[in-house]
Amino acid sequence: MESRLSFIVLFIVMRISAAEVVKKNLTGTVGGSVTLPGPLLEKGYITFGGKILASVRQGEFYIDEEIYTHRLHWNKNSGNFSLTNLQRNDSGIYTLDNKGQRMISSYKLTVYDAVPTPSVIKSNVSSNSCSLMCSVDGAEETTLSWHRDEKIVKRIRSAVSLSLIVFRQDFNSSHRCVATNPAQEKTLEVDVKTSCEHNNTESRDGKDQRHHKILIGIIISIVCGVVLIPAVLIFKWNYVDQKKTTTRETQGRIRGHETRSRVY
Ligand SMILES: *[C@@H]1O[C@H](CO)[C@@H](O)[C@H](O)[C@H]1NC(C)=O
Ligand SMILES: *[C@@H]1O[C@H](CO)[C@@H](O)[C@H](O)[C@H]1NC(C)=O
Ligand SMILES: *[C@@H]1O[C@H](CO)[C@@H](O)[C@H](O)[C@H]1NC(C)=O
Ligand SMILES: *[C@@H]1O[C@H](CO)[C@@H](O)[C@H](O)[C@H]1NC(C)=O
Ligand SMILES: *[C@@H]1O[C@H](CO)[C@@H](O)[C@H](O)[C@H]1NC(C)=O
């Protein structure tokens, strides 16, 4: 009786392993595509949420759910399926059932939003350190991390920014800010050596330039005061006043002199 029972159990186990179930997690990005590896070559079907989406019969592909007409593809040579223009609601379990070989492949697909592109700004640059702030728009499911050479030096989940202070002895190392979710990764390289030192010299240049401008301003004022004003006055005296005095000679010399004194 017991051996009969164990035979039945063994038989069931054999049946299950014969109908080989492959479980695999897949990830995708909204707008992207994913390959559901077959092979499903001669006959079988692909399901999602218990519905048959498409079938393969005698090596031909037939769409069963109309909304997949332009999104679900089948590669005749490899027997793989691909789903394009992914949306969040494509997340779920897909199965490929190969009737002929009694093979069932099951894939759990999770579709994530595209990872936002990180951006980095420098702040508080001093002669021996440089503060960097890496940030992204929208942090849902996004992990931010700072990498120095091949090491992760800082990491945070579901945050919009992550700062890092780099000291002079690390200026020569390579630095990267990486934004990831389970489906995608975006990296921003930061050349700390040039950006932080350049920033320093830039601000010094800026100060120098401001000094130059002030200096030029002073020189122009002096030039104006020393050269231009007397020149104008001399011009006025020579041409305008003398014209006046000549035309108003009858008004007498004293009055003309007074006018000149007032101008000075
Ligand atoms: C798939 O992901 C789940 C968690 O979502 C995990 O428990 C499981 O082990 C993963 N399976 C494979 C085959 O990686
Ligand atoms: C089909 O899927 C297999 C398994 O993932 C993969 O090795 C192969 O490159 C795929 N073929 C094509 C054409 O995508
Ligand atoms: C996903 O949602 C869109 C509307 O946003 C809908 O048209 C489409 O049929 C849905 N897909 C699935 C597989 O439910
Ligand atoms: C700037 O950096 C210096 C030294 O690295 C630190 O003492 C100071 O608190 C920092 N200031 C700000 C505003 O972060
Ligand atoms: C960084 O590299 C430059 C040459 O590229 C070198 O002169 C400097 O000493 C290096 N600094 C450090 C801290 O290793």
mmCIF file of C-alpha atoms and ligand atoms in Angstrom:
data_model
loop_
_atom_site.group_PDB
_atom_site.id
_atom_site.type_symbol
_atom_site.label_atom_id
_atom_site.label_comp_id
_atom_site.label_asym_id
_atom_site.label_seq_id
_atom_site.Cartn_x
_atom_site.Cartn_y
_atom_site.Cartn_z
ATOM 1 C CA MET A 1 0.000 0.000 0.000
ATOM 2 C CA GLU A 2 2.769 2.370 1.036
ATOM 3 C CA SER A 3 4.908 1.485 -1.958
ATOM 4 C CA ARG A 4 1.880 1.971 -4.207
ATOM 5 C CA LEU A 5 1.367 5.457 -2.756
ATOM 6 C CA SER A 6 5.025 6.376 -3.223
ATOM 7 C CA PHE A 7 4.782 5.100 -6.799
ATOM 8 C CA ILE A 8 1.868 7.460 -7.424
ATOM 9 C CA VAL A 9 3.782 10.358 -5.826
ATOM 10 C CA LEU A 10 6.828 9.512 -7.942
ATOM 11 C CA PHE A 11 4.644 9.351 -11.038
ATOM 12 C CA ILE A 12 3.157 12.794 -10.301
ATOM 13 C CA VAL A 13 6.622 14.264 -9.692
ATOM 14 C CA MET A 14 7.807 12.782 -12.989
ATOM 15 C CA ARG A 15 4.806 14.229 -14.823
ATOM 16 C CA ILE A 16 5.508 17.685 -13.380
ATOM 17 C CA SER A 17 9.187 17.584 -14.265
ATOM 18 C CA ALA A 18 8.323 16.294 -17.725
ATOM 19 C CA ALA A 19 6.133 19.364 -18.220
ATOM 20 C CA GLU A 20 9.191 21.394 -17.414
ATOM 21 C CA VAL A 21 8.257 24.718 -15.836
ATOM 22 C CA VAL A 22 10.927 27.353 -16.220
ATOM 23 C CA LYS A 23 10.411 30.334 -13.966
ATOM 24 C CA LYS A 24 12.301 33.435 -14.871
ATOM 25 C CA ASN A 25 12.017 37.076 -13.919
ATOM 26 C CA LEU A 26 12.223 39.605 -16.714
ATOM 27 C CA THR A 27 12.282 43.387 -16.552
ATOM 28 C CA GLY A 28 11.332 46.004 -19.087
ATOM 29 C CA THR A 29 11.118 49.775 -19.404
ATOM 30 C CA VAL A 30 8.026 51.741 -20.443
ATOM 31 C CA GLY A 31 8.238 52.274 -24.199
ATOM 32 C CA GLY A 32 10.915 49.574 -24.543
ATOM 33 C CA SER A 33 10.693 45.930 -25.498
ATOM 34 C CA VAL A 34 11.357 42.533 -23.992
ATOM 35 C CA THR A 35 12.213 39.122 -25.399
ATOM 36 C CA LEU A 36 10.421 36.090 -24.064
ATOM 37 C CA PRO A 37 12.817 33.309 -24.965
ATOM 38 C CA GLY A 38 11.254 30.211 -26.518
ATOM 39 C CA PRO A 39 11.926 28.209 -28.382
ATOM 40 C CA LEU A 40 8.418 27.681 -29.586
ATOM 41 C CA LEU A 41 8.830 26.574 -33.169
ATOM 42 C CA GLU A 42 6.095 24.302 -34.497
ATOM 43 C CA LYS A 43 3.083 24.670 -32.316
ATOM 44 C CA GLY A 44 2.027 26.156 -29.024
ATOM 45 C CA TYR A 45 0.734 29.380 -27.584
ATOM 46 C CA ILE A 46 1.602 32.340 -25.390
ATOM 47 C CA THR A 47 -0.648 33.396 -22.536
ATOM 48 C CA PHE A 48 -0.908 36.387 -20.249
ATOM 49 C CA GLY A 49 -3.245 36.545 -17.258
ATOM 50 C CA GLY A 50 -4.882 33.297 -18.348
ATOM 51 C CA LYS A 51 -5.686 34.586 -21.868
ATOM 52 C CA ILE A 52 -4.147 33.194 -25.029
ATOM 53 C CA LEU A 53 -2.498 36.159 -26.765
ATOM 54 C CA ALA A 54 -1.175 34.368 -29.826
ATOM 55 C CA SER A 55 -0.603 30.879 -31.185
ATOM 56 C CA VAL A 56 1.849 29.106 -33.402
ATOM 57 C CA ARG A 57 0.396 26.443 -35.672
ATOM 58 C CA GLN A 58 2.463 24.542 -38.251
ATOM 59 C CA GLY A 59 5.195 27.137 -37.966
ATOM 60 C CA GLU A 60 2.825 30.062 -38.540
ATOM 61 C CA PHE A 61 2.012 32.875 -36.111
ATOM 62 C CA TYR A 62 -1.567 33.886 -35.299
ATOM 63 C CA ILE A 63 -2.585 36.751 -32.974
ATOM 64 C CA ASP A 64 -5.576 35.840 -30.801
ATOM 65 C CA GLU A 65 -5.920 39.105 -28.834
ATOM 66 C CA GLU A 66 -6.300 41.944 -31.272
ATOM 67 C CA ILE A 67 -4.709 44.619 -29.043
ATOM 68 C CA TYR A 68 -1.388 42.780 -29.446
ATOM 69 C CA THR A 69 -1.423 42.883 -33.259
ATOM 70 C CA HIS A 70 1.452 45.337 -33.627
ATOM 71 C CA ARG A 71 3.180 44.709 -30.298
ATOM 72 C CA LEU A 72 3.679 40.961 -30.041
ATOM 73 C CA HIS A 73 6.151 39.422 -32.452
ATOM 74 C CA TRP A 74 7.422 35.937 -33.035
ATOM 75 C CA ASN A 75 10.800 35.062 -34.479
ATOM 76 C CA LYS A 76 10.366 32.060 -36.798
ATOM 77 C CA ASN A 77 14.064 31.153 -36.614
ATOM 78 C CA SER A 78 14.747 31.399 -32.900
ATOM 79 C CA GLY A 79 11.227 30.616 -31.680
ATOM 80 C CA ASN A 80 11.432 33.634 -29.320
ATOM 81 C CA PHE A 81 8.648 36.117 -28.723
ATOM 82 C CA SER A 82 9.064 39.821 -28.191
ATOM 83 C CA LEU A 83 6.692 42.414 -26.842
ATOM 84 C CA THR A 84 7.310 46.013 -27.881
ATOM 85 C CA ASN A 85 6.104 49.451 -26.720
ATOM 86 C CA LEU A 86 5.821 48.184 -23.160
ATOM 87 C CA GLN A 87 3.393 49.748 -20.692
ATOM 88 C CA ARG A 88 3.263 49.382 -16.922
ATOM 89 C CA ASN A 89 0.185 47.163 -17.180
ATOM 90 C CA ASP A 90 2.123 44.629 -19.279
ATOM 91 C CA SER A 91 3.622 43.485 -15.974
ATOM 92 C CA GLY A 92 2.560 39.972 -15.070
ATOM 93 C CA ILE A 93 3.112 36.328 -15.852
ATOM 94 C CA TYR A 94 3.512 35.116 -19.429
ATOM 95 C CA THR A 95 3.664 31.437 -20.298
ATOM 96 C CA LEU A 96 4.841 29.722 -23.431
ATOM 97 C CA ASP A 97 3.224 26.348 -23.783
ATOM 98 C CA ASN A 98 4.921 24.095 -26.280
ATOM 99 C CA LYS A 99 2.349 21.406 -26.817
ATOM 100 C CA GLY A 100 4.628 19.206 -28.830
ATOM 101 C CA GLN A 101 7.507 18.928 -26.357
ATOM 102 C CA ARG A 102 5.436 19.321 -23.195
ATOM 103 C CA MET A 103 7.434 22.337 -22.202
ATOM 104 C CA ILE A 104 5.936 25.254 -20.309
ATOM 105 C CA SER A 105 8.104 28.321 -19.844
ATOM 106 C CA SER A 106 6.833 30.896 -17.439
ATOM 107 C CA TYR A 107 8.132 34.442 -17.277
ATOM 108 C CA LYS A 108 7.336 37.064 -14.704
ATOM 109 C CA LEU A 109 7.664 40.448 -16.393
ATOM 110 C CA THR A 110 7.895 43.686 -14.428
ATOM 111 C CA VAL A 111 7.770 46.918 -16.414
ATOM 112 C CA TYR A 112 9.353 49.980 -14.812
ATOM 113 C CA ASP A 113 9.314 53.634 -15.744
ATOM 114 C CA ALA A 114 12.435 54.847 -17.518
ATOM 115 C CA VAL A 115 15.164 55.872 -15.106
ATOM 116 C CA PRO A 116 15.500 59.652 -14.932
ATOM 117 C CA THR A 117 18.830 61.021 -16.132
ATOM 118 C CA PRO A 118 20.983 62.182 -13.218
ATOM 119 C CA SER A 119 22.530 65.640 -13.140
ATOM 120 C CA VAL A 120 25.391 66.895 -10.992
ATOM 121 C CA ILE A 121 26.110 70.326 -9.614
ATOM 122 C CA LYS A 122 29.179 71.484 -7.682
ATOM 123 C CA SER A 123 28.886 73.496 -4.536
ATOM 124 C CA ASN A 124 31.174 74.714 -1.798
ATOM 125 C CA VAL A 125 34.372 74.312 -3.771
ATOM 126 C CA SER A 126 37.413 74.927 -1.613
ATOM 127 C CA SER A 127 41.106 74.382 -2.230
ATOM 128 C CA ASN A 128 41.062 70.909 -0.661
ATOM 129 C CA SER A 129 37.534 69.646 -1.261
ATOM 130 C CA CYS A 130 34.591 69.838 -3.595
ATOM 131 C CA SER A 131 30.952 69.051 -2.807
ATOM 132 C CA LEU A 132 28.986 67.359 -5.556
ATOM 133 C CA MET A 133 25.231 66.943 -5.577
ATOM 134 C CA CYS A 134 23.699 64.342 -7.858
ATOM 135 C CA SER A 135 19.966 64.605 -8.423
ATOM 136 C CA VAL A 136 17.123 63.168 -10.497
ATOM 137 C CA ASP A 137 13.554 64.200 -11.258
ATOM 138 C CA GLY A 138 11.263 61.679 -9.609
ATOM 139 C CA ALA A 139 12.738 58.995 -7.407
ATOM 140 C CA GLU A 140 10.169 56.221 -7.445
ATOM 141 C CA GLU A 141 12.006 52.877 -7.663
ATOM 142 C CA THR A 142 15.252 54.751 -8.380
ATOM 143 C CA THR A 143 18.474 54.072 -6.515
ATOM 144 C CA LEU A 144 21.186 56.726 -6.647
ATOM 145 C CA SER A 145 24.815 55.853 -6.058
ATOM 146 C CA TRP A 146 28.228 57.480 -6.223
ATOM 147 C CA HIS A 147 31.070 55.371 -7.621
ATOM 148 C CA ARG A 148 34.747 56.165 -7.187
ATOM 149 C CA ASP A 149 36.869 54.112 -9.577
ATOM 150 C CA GLU A 150 35.138 50.729 -9.341
ATOM 151 C CA LYS A 151 33.844 51.136 -5.780
ATOM 152 C CA ILE A 152 30.433 52.279 -4.619
ATOM 153 C CA VAL A 153 31.068 54.941 -1.985
ATOM 154 C CA LYS A 154 27.484 56.020 -1.293
ATOM 155 C CA ARG A 155 24.047 54.706 -2.140
ATOM 156 C CA ILE A 156 20.463 55.685 -1.398
ATOM 157 C CA ARG A 157 17.092 54.259 -2.446
ATOM 158 C CA SER A 158 14.067 56.280 -3.504
ATOM 159 C CA ALA A 159 15.676 59.686 -3.005
ATOM 160 C CA VAL A 160 15.908 62.619 -5.387
ATOM 161 C CA SER A 161 19.479 63.573 -4.498
ATOM 162 C CA LEU A 162 22.727 62.293 -3.056
ATOM 163 C CA SER A 163 25.694 64.461 -2.179
ATOM 164 C CA LEU A 164 29.362 63.574 -2.064
ATOM 165 C CA ILE A 165 32.346 65.487 -0.709
ATOM 166 C CA VAL A 166 35.491 64.757 -2.696
ATOM 167 C CA PHE A 167 38.814 65.638 -1.088
ATOM 168 C CA ARG A 168 41.846 66.713 -3.041
ATOM 169 C CA GLN A 169 43.608 63.356 -2.716
ATOM 170 C CA ASP A 170 40.704 61.781 -4.664
ATOM 171 C CA PHE A 171 40.510 64.440 -7.391
ATOM 172 C CA ASN A 172 42.413 62.150 -9.788
ATOM 173 C CA SER A 173 40.005 59.219 -9.293
ATOM 174 C CA SER A 174 37.102 58.696 -11.658
ATOM 175 C CA HIS A 175 33.682 59.541 -10.247
ATOM 176 C CA ARG A 176 30.268 58.522 -11.526
ATOM 177 C CA CYS A 177 26.742 59.166 -10.362
ATOM 178 C CA VAL A 178 24.503 56.229 -11.286
ATOM 179 C CA ALA A 179 20.695 56.155 -11.264
ATOM 180 C CA THR A 180 19.180 52.677 -11.519
ATOM 181 C CA ASN A 181 15.973 50.779 -11.237
ATOM 182 C CA PRO A 182 15.715 47.015 -11.753
ATOM 183 C CA ALA A 183 15.316 47.501 -15.509
ATOM 184 C CA GLN A 184 17.640 50.344 -16.443
ATOM 185 C CA GLU A 185 20.750 52.244 -15.470
ATOM 186 C CA LYS A 186 21.878 55.762 -16.321
ATOM 187 C CA THR A 187 25.362 57.004 -15.564
ATOM 188 C CA LEU A 188 26.868 60.452 -15.419
ATOM 189 C CA GLU A 189 30.669 60.700 -15.401
ATOM 190 C CA VAL A 190 32.079 63.590 -13.392
ATOM 191 C CA ASP A 191 35.616 64.730 -14.093
ATOM 192 C CA VAL A 192 36.240 66.069 -10.603
ATOM 193 C CA LYS A 193 39.795 67.135 -11.363
ATOM 194 C CA THR A 194 38.880 69.515 -14.152
ATOM 195 C CA SER A 195 35.430 70.534 -12.959
ATOM 196 C CA CYS A 196 36.429 71.332 -9.368
ATOM 197 C CA GLU A 197 39.803 72.893 -10.150
ATOM 198 C CA HIS A 198 38.434 74.653 -13.200
ATOM 199 C CA ASN A 199 35.642 76.022 -11.038
ATOM 200 C CA ASN A 200 38.254 77.360 -8.594
ATOM 201 C CA THR A 201 40.322 79.082 -11.245
ATOM 202 C CA GLU A 202 37.163 80.286 -12.940
ATOM 203 C CA SER A 203 36.021 82.094 -9.828
ATOM 204 C CA ARG A 204 39.512 83.530 -9.425
ATOM 205 C CA ASP A 205 39.385 84.628 -13.076
ATOM 206 C CA GLY A 206 35.994 86.101 -12.365
ATOM 207 C CA LYS A 207 37.404 88.159 -9.499
ATOM 208 C CA ASP A 208 40.358 89.236 -11.633
ATOM 209 C CA GLN A 209 37.992 90.229 -14.398
ATOM 210 C CA ARG A 210 35.903 92.248 -11.999
ATOM 211 C CA HIS A 211 39.076 93.970 -10.768
ATOM 212 C CA HIS A 212 40.076 94.660 -14.349
ATOM 213 C CA LYS A 213 36.690 96.166 -15.086
ATOM 214 C CA ILE A 214 36.854 98.407 -12.043
ATOM 215 C CA LEU A 215 40.392 99.445 -13.000
ATOM 216 C CA ILE A 216 39.341 100.188 -16.560
ATOM 217 C CA GLY A 217 36.406 102.181 -15.226
ATOM 218 C CA ILE A 218 38.709 104.268 -13.029
ATOM 219 C CA ILE A 219 41.127 104.840 -15.910
ATOM 220 C CA ILE A 220 38.288 105.938 -18.178
ATOM 221 C CA SER A 221 37.011 108.330 -15.484
ATOM 222 C CA ILE A 222 40.486 109.802 -15.021
ATOM 223 C CA VAL A 223 40.966 110.100 -18.783
ATOM 224 C CA CYS A 224 37.599 111.808 -19.014
ATOM 225 C CA GLY A 225 38.385 114.138 -16.140
ATOM 226 C CA VAL A 226 41.908 114.999 -17.207
ATOM 227 C CA VAL A 227 41.555 115.127 -20.965
ATOM 228 C CA LEU A 228 37.963 115.226 -22.079
ATOM 229 C CA ILE A 229 36.443 117.853 -19.771
ATOM 230 C CA PRO A 230 39.224 120.436 -20.322
ATOM 231 C CA ALA A 231 39.071 119.633 -24.040
ATOM 232 C CA VAL A 232 35.345 120.317 -24.075
ATOM 233 C CA LEU A 233 35.807 123.454 -22.063
ATOM 234 C CA ILE A 234 38.620 124.654 -24.276
ATOM 235 C CA PHE A 235 36.477 123.905 -27.296
ATOM 236 C CA LYS A 236 33.596 125.781 -25.749
ATOM 237 C CA TRP A 237 35.842 128.678 -24.772
ATOM 238 C CA ASN A 238 37.539 128.899 -28.126
ATOM 239 C CA TYR A 239 34.601 128.515 -30.420
ATOM 240 C CA VAL A 240 31.352 129.138 -28.592
ATOM 241 C CA ASP A 241 32.337 131.807 -26.118
ATOM 242 C CA GLN A 242 34.603 133.646 -28.524
ATOM 243 C CA LYS A 243 31.858 133.543 -31.082
ATOM 244 C CA LYS A 244 29.568 134.970 -28.405
ATOM 245 C CA THR A 245 32.061 137.612 -27.460
ATOM 246 C CA THR A 246 32.608 138.519 -31.064
ATOM 247 C CA THR A 247 28.910 138.639 -31.848
ATOM 248 C CA ARG A 248 28.093 140.365 -28.598
ATOM 249 C CA GLU A 249 31.090 142.649 -28.614
ATOM 250 C CA THR A 250 28.741 145.462 -27.693
ATOM 251 C CA GLN A 251 27.985 143.694 -24.411
ATOM 252 C CA GLY A 252 31.471 144.481 -23.230
ATOM 253 C CA ARG A 253 34.511 142.479 -22.173
ATOM 254 C CA ILE A 254 33.730 142.220 -18.471
ATOM 255 C CA ARG A 255 30.485 140.376 -18.951
ATOM 256 C CA GLY A 256 32.122 137.865 -21.325
ATOM 257 C CA HIS A 257 34.777 137.269 -18.693
ATOM 258 C CA GLU A 258 32.139 136.612 -16.080
ATOM 259 C CA THR A 259 30.500 133.994 -18.286
ATOM 260 C CA ARG A 260 33.800 132.190 -18.679
ATOM 261 C CA SER A 261 34.397 132.224 -14.924
ATOM 262 C CA ARG A 262 30.992 130.683 -14.303
ATOM 263 C CA VAL A 263 31.729 127.895 -16.710
ATOM 264 C CA TYR A 264 34.966 127.073 -14.920
HETATM 265 C C1 LIG B 1 11.931 36.336 -9.151
HETATM 266 O O1 LIG B 1 11.687 37.429 -8.281
HETATM 267 C C2 LIG B 1 11.143 37.060 -7.024
HETATM 268 C C3 LIG B 1 10.887 38.311 -6.245
HETATM 269 O O2 LIG B 1 10.073 39.182 -6.977
HETATM 270 C C4 LIG B 1 12.121 36.147 -6.306
HETATM 271 O O3 LIG B 1 11.567 35.714 -5.064
HETATM 272 C C5 LIG B 1 12.416 34.937 -7.177
HETATM 273 O O4 LIG B 1 13.401 34.141 -6.553
HETATM 274 C C6 LIG B 1 12.909 35.347 -8.535
HETATM 275 N N1 LIG B 1 13.049 34.191 -9.390
HETATM 276 C C7 LIG B 1 14.099 33.983 -10.166
HETATM 277 C C8 LIG B 1 14.072 32.741 -10.984
HETATM 278 O O5 LIG B 1 15.042 34.743 -10.202
HETATM 279 C C1 LIG B 2 16.268 33.807 -28.196
HETATM 280 O O1 LIG B 2 16.359 33.594 -26.792
HETATM 281 C C2 LIG B 2 17.555 32.965 -26.398
HETATM 282 C C3 LIG B 2 17.467 32.697 -24.922
HETATM 283 O O2 LIG B 2 17.323 33.861 -24.176
HETATM 284 C C4 LIG B 2 18.711 33.862 -26.716
HETATM 285 O O3 LIG B 2 19.910 33.237 -26.333
HETATM 286 C C5 LIG B 2 18.704 34.172 -28.168
HETATM 287 O O4 LIG B 2 19.728 35.088 -28.454
HETATM 288 C C6 LIG B 2 17.372 34.719 -28.591
HETATM 289 N N1 LIG B 2 17.381 34.923 -30.032
HETATM 290 C C7 LIG B 2 17.029 36.081 -30.566
HETATM 291 C C8 LIG B 2 17.073 36.153 -32.072
HETATM 292 O O5 LIG B 2 16.682 37.045 -29.913
HETATM 293 C C1 LIG B 3 -2.998 48.870 -20.544
HETATM 294 O O1 LIG B 3 -3.627 50.129 -20.428
HETATM 295 C C2 LIG B 3 -4.003 50.714 -21.680
HETATM 296 C C3 LIG B 3 -4.591 52.059 -21.390
HETATM 297 O O2 LIG B 3 -3.708 52.826 -20.617
HETATM 298 C C4 LIG B 3 -4.984 49.826 -22.397
HETATM 299 O O3 LIG B 3 -5.293 50.375 -23.649
HETATM 300 C C5 LIG B 3 -4.378 48.453 -22.592
HETATM 301 O O4 LIG B 3 -5.341 47.587 -23.139
HETATM 302 C C6 LIG B 3 -3.912 47.890 -21.262
HETATM 303 N N1 LIG B 3 -3.212 46.644 -21.526
HETATM 304 C C7 LIG B 3 -3.422 45.557 -20.841
HETATM 305 C C8 LIG B 3 -2.595 44.392 -21.193
HETATM 306 O O5 LIG B 3 -4.249 45.505 -19.961
HETATM 307 C C1 LIG B 4 32.004 74.009 2.945
HETATM 308 O O1 LIG B 4 33.141 73.182 3.181
HETATM 309 C C2 LIG B 4 33.841 73.461 4.379
HETATM 310 C C3 LIG B 4 35.075 72.565 4.436
HETATM 311 O O2 LIG B 4 35.066 71.586 3.486
HETATM 312 C C4 LIG B 4 32.922 73.233 5.567
HETATM 313 O O3 LIG B 4 33.592 73.529 6.770
HETATM 314 C C5 LIG B 4 31.690 74.120 5.421
HETATM 315 O O4 LIG B 4 30.777 73.842 6.465
HETATM 316 C C6 LIG B 4 31.007 73.855 4.088
HETATM 317 N N1 LIG B 4 29.914 74.787 3.911
HETATM 318 C C7 LIG B 4 28.725 74.423 3.450
HETATM 319 C C8 LIG B 4 27.725 75.517 3.309
HETATM 320 O O5 LIG B 4 28.452 73.268 3.180
HETATM 321 C C1 LIG B 5 46.995 63.869 -9.890
HETATM 322 O O1 LIG B 5 47.618 63.753 -11.172
HETATM 323 C C2 LIG B 5 48.560 64.760 -11.462
HETATM 324 C C3 LIG B 5 49.098 64.495 -12.849
HETATM 325 O O2 LIG B 5 48.082 64.182 -13.709
HETATM 326 C C4 LIG B 5 49.687 64.733 -10.422
HETATM 327 O O3 LIG B 5 50.561 65.783 -10.679
HETATM 328 C C5 LIG B 5 49.083 64.889 -9.032
HETATM 329 O O4 LIG B 5 50.101 64.761 -8.071
HETATM 330 C C6 LIG B 5 48.038 63.823 -8.792
HETATM 331 N N1 LIG B 5 47.410 64.074 -7.503
HETATM 332 C C7 LIG B 5 47.171 63.114 -6.617
HETATM 333 C C8 LIG B 5 46.563 63.544 -5.341
HETATM 334 O O5 LIG B 5 47.422 61.933 -6.852
#
